[in-house]
XYZ file of C-alpha atoms in Angstrom:
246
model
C -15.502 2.324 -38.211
C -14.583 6.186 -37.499
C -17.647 7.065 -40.259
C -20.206 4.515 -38.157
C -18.747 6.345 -34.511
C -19.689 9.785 -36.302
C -22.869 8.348 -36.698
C -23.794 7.317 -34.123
C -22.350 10.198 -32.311
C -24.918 12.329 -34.462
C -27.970 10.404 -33.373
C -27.376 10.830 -29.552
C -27.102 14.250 -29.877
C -30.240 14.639 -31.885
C -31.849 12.536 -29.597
C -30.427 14.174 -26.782
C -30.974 17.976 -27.637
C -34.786 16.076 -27.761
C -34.335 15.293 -24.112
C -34.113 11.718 -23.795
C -32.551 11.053 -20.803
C -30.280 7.403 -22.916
C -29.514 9.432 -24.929
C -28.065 12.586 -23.496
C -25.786 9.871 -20.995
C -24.812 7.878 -23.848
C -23.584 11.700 -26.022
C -21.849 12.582 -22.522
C -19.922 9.637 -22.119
C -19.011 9.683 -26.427
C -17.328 13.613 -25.976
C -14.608 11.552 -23.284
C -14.125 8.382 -25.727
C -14.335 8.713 -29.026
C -10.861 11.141 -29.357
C -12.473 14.613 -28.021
C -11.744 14.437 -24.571
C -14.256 17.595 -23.912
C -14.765 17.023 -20.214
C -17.028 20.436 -19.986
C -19.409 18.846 -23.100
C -19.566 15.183 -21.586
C -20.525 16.744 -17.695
C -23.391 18.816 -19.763
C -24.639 16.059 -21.009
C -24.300 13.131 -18.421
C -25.870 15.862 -15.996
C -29.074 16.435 -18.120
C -29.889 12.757 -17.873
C -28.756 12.374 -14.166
C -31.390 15.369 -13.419
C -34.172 12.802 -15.486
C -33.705 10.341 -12.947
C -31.414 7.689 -15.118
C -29.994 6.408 -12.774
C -26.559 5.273 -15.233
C -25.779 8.881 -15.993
C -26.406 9.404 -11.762
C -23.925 6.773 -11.749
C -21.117 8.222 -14.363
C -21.869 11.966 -12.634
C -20.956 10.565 -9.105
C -17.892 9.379 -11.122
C -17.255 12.784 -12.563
C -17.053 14.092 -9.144
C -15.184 11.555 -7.755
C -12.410 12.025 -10.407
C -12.896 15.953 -10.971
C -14.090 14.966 -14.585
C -15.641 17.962 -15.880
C -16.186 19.572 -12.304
C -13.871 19.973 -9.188
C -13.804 17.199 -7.666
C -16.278 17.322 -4.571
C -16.800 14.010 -2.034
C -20.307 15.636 -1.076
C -21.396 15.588 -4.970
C -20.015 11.989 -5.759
C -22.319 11.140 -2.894
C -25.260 13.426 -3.309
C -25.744 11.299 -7.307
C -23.709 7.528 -6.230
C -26.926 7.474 -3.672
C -29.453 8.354 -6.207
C -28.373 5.754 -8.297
C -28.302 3.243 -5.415
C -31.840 4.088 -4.533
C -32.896 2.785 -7.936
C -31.046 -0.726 -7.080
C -28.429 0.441 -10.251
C -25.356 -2.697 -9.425
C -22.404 -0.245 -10.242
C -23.578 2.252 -7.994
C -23.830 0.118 -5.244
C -20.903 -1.684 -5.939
C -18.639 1.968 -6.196
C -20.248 2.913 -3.420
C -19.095 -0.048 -1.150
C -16.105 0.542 -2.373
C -15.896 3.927 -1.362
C -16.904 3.261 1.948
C -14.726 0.093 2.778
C -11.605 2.237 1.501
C -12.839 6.121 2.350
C -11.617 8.409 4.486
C -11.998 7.908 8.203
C -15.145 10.432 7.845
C -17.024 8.697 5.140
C -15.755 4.909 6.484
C -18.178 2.622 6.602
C -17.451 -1.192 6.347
C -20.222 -2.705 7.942
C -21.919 -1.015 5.224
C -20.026 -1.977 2.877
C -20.224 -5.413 3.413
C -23.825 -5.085 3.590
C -24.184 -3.576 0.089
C -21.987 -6.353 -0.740
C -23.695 -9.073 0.356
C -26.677 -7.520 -1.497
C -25.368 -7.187 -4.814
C -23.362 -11.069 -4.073
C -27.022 -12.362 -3.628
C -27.468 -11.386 -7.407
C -24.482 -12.840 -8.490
C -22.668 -9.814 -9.311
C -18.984 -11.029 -9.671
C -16.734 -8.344 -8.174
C -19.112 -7.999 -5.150
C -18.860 -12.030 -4.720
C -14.892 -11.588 -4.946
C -14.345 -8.371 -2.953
C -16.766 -10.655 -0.094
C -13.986 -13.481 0.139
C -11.764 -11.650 2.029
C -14.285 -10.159 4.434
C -15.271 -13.598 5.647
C -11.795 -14.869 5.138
C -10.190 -12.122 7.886
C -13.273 -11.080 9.633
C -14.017 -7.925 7.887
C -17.108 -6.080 8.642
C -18.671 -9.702 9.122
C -17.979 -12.972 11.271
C -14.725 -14.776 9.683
C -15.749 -17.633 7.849
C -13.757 -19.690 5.807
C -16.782 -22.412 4.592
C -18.218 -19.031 3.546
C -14.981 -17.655 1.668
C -14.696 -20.564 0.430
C -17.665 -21.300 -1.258
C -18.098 -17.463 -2.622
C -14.557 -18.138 -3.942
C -15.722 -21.430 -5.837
C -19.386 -19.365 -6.865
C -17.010 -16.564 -8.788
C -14.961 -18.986 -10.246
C -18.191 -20.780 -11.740
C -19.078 -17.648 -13.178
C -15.301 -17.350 -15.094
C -14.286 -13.937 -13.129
C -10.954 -13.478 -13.782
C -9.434 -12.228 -10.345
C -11.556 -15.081 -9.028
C -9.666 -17.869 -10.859
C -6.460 -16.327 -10.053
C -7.141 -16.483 -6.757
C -8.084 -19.863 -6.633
C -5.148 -20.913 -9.300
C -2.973 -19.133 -6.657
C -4.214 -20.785 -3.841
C -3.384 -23.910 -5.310
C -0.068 -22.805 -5.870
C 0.418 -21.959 -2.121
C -2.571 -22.393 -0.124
C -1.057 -21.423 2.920
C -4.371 -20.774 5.721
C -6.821 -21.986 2.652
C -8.457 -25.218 3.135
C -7.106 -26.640 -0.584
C -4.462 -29.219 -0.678
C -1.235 -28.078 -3.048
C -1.724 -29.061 -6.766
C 0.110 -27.141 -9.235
C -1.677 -28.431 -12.436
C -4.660 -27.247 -10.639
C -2.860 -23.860 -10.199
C -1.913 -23.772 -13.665
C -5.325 -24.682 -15.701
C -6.876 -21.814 -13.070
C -4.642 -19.507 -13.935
C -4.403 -20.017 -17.510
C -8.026 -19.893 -17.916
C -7.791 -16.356 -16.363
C -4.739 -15.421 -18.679
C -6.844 -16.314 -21.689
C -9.499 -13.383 -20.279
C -6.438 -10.852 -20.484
C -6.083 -10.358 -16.969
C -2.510 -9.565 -16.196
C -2.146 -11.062 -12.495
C -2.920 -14.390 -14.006
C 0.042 -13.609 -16.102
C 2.310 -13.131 -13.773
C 1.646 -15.570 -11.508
C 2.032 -18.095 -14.582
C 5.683 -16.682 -14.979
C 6.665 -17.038 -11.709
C 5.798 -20.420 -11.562
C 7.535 -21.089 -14.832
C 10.357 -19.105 -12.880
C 10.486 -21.093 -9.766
C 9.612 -24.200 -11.833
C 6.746 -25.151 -9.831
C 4.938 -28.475 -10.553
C 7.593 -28.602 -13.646
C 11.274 -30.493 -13.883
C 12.746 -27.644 -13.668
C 12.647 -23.685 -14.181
C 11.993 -22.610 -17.675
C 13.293 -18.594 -17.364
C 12.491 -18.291 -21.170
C 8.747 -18.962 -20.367
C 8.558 -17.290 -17.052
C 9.807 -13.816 -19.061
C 7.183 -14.599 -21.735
C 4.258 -14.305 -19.219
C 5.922 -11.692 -17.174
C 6.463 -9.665 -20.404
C 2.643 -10.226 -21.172
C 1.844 -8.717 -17.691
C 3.510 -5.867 -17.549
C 2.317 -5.028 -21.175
C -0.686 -5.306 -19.783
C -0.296 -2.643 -17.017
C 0.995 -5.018 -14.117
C 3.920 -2.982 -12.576
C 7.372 -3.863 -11.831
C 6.305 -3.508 -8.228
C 3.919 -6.128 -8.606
C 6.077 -8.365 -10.082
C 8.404 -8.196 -7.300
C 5.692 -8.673 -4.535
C 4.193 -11.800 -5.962
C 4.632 -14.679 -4.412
């Protein structure tokens, strides 16, 4: 696998050094993930393409600067090349960017739109868009409240398997406190089991705690419920975390 990385590796460059714009992103992006870590080589790169118009490099460069990848990190930069990228309709730049603005800076805060470019990229059935939407209608952010309307994005990003979406829903099942769901913990449990089986580590956790509280079982079963939490926080769910779920 290392010789066929190498490879590869050696035909982006030669394509790149020819000036096309794939390319020259695709060689940027290889210098920070193949073991090289050469920030300076990957911003060359990625920056070549971004100044070709492609809009994914415009995309990774915004990045760059918004993590002081290869450059000093510069809020005026990440949105100089996140809004080039939007203007060619590219989904992660719209989606970083709405999620820059819902959680900037009181400067660069924005959430109306946010929620606009949410509800854009929702329309297209881009997951995390259709998930980070559910709790804008479900408290009133940046739109009217609307729990019909949670609701049903909720159930649309489940149909589509997104992870955070079906633990959500698995939790809500759980506990559904204000969510219009009646209690069912086998519900809760095939939800959040089908998000476990994706990797995603808040599914994980939730299945240990309600192994540990013994919810919809007998009893507890503390063996299981360290299993899963074990699998969590192997899987970068904090100790923190842990404690503040429910």
């Amino acid at each position: 696998v290392g010789k066929d990385l190498k490879k590869a590796r050696e035909y982006y460059l030669l394509s790149a050094k020819q000036g096309f714009a794939p390319a020259q992103n695709d060689y940027g992006l290889s210098c920070i993930s193949e073991g090289d870590f050469n920030t300076a080589e990957a911003e060359k790169w990625v920056r070549k393409s971004a100044e070709q118009d492609y809009a994914p490099a415009q995309f990774h460069l915004a990045y760059f600067y918004a993590n002081g990848v290869g450059v000093k990190a510069d809020m005026n930069d990440f949105l100089h090349w996140i809004e080039k990228a939007v203007e060619q309709d590219y989904k992660k730049a719209k989606y970083m960017l709405a999620s820059f603005y819902m959680t900037a800076p009181e400067e660069h805060r924005d959430v109306d739109a946010s929620v606009t470019l949410l509800k854009e990229l929702a329309a297209e059935n881009f997951t995390p868009a259709i998930n980070d939407l559910i709790p804008c209608y479900g408290s009133g952010i940046g739109t009217e409240k609307n729990i019909d309307s949670a609701m049903h994005l909720l159930r649309k990003a489940v149909a589509l398997e997104y992870a955070p979406a079906l633990t959500t829903l698995g939790q809500a099942y759980a506990n559904p406190r204000d969510v219009p769901i009646e209690q069912n913990f086998d519900s809760a449990m095939f939800y959040l089991q089908k998000a476990a089986a994706q990797g995603y580590p808040n599914a994980m956790a939730s299945i240990g705690e309600m192994y540990g509280r013994g919810l919809g079982m007998e009893k507890p079963d503390l063996s299981k419920a360290q299993e899963w939490m074990k699998k969590a926080t192997d899987r970068g769910f904090s100790a923190q975390q842990v404690t503040q779920q429910n």
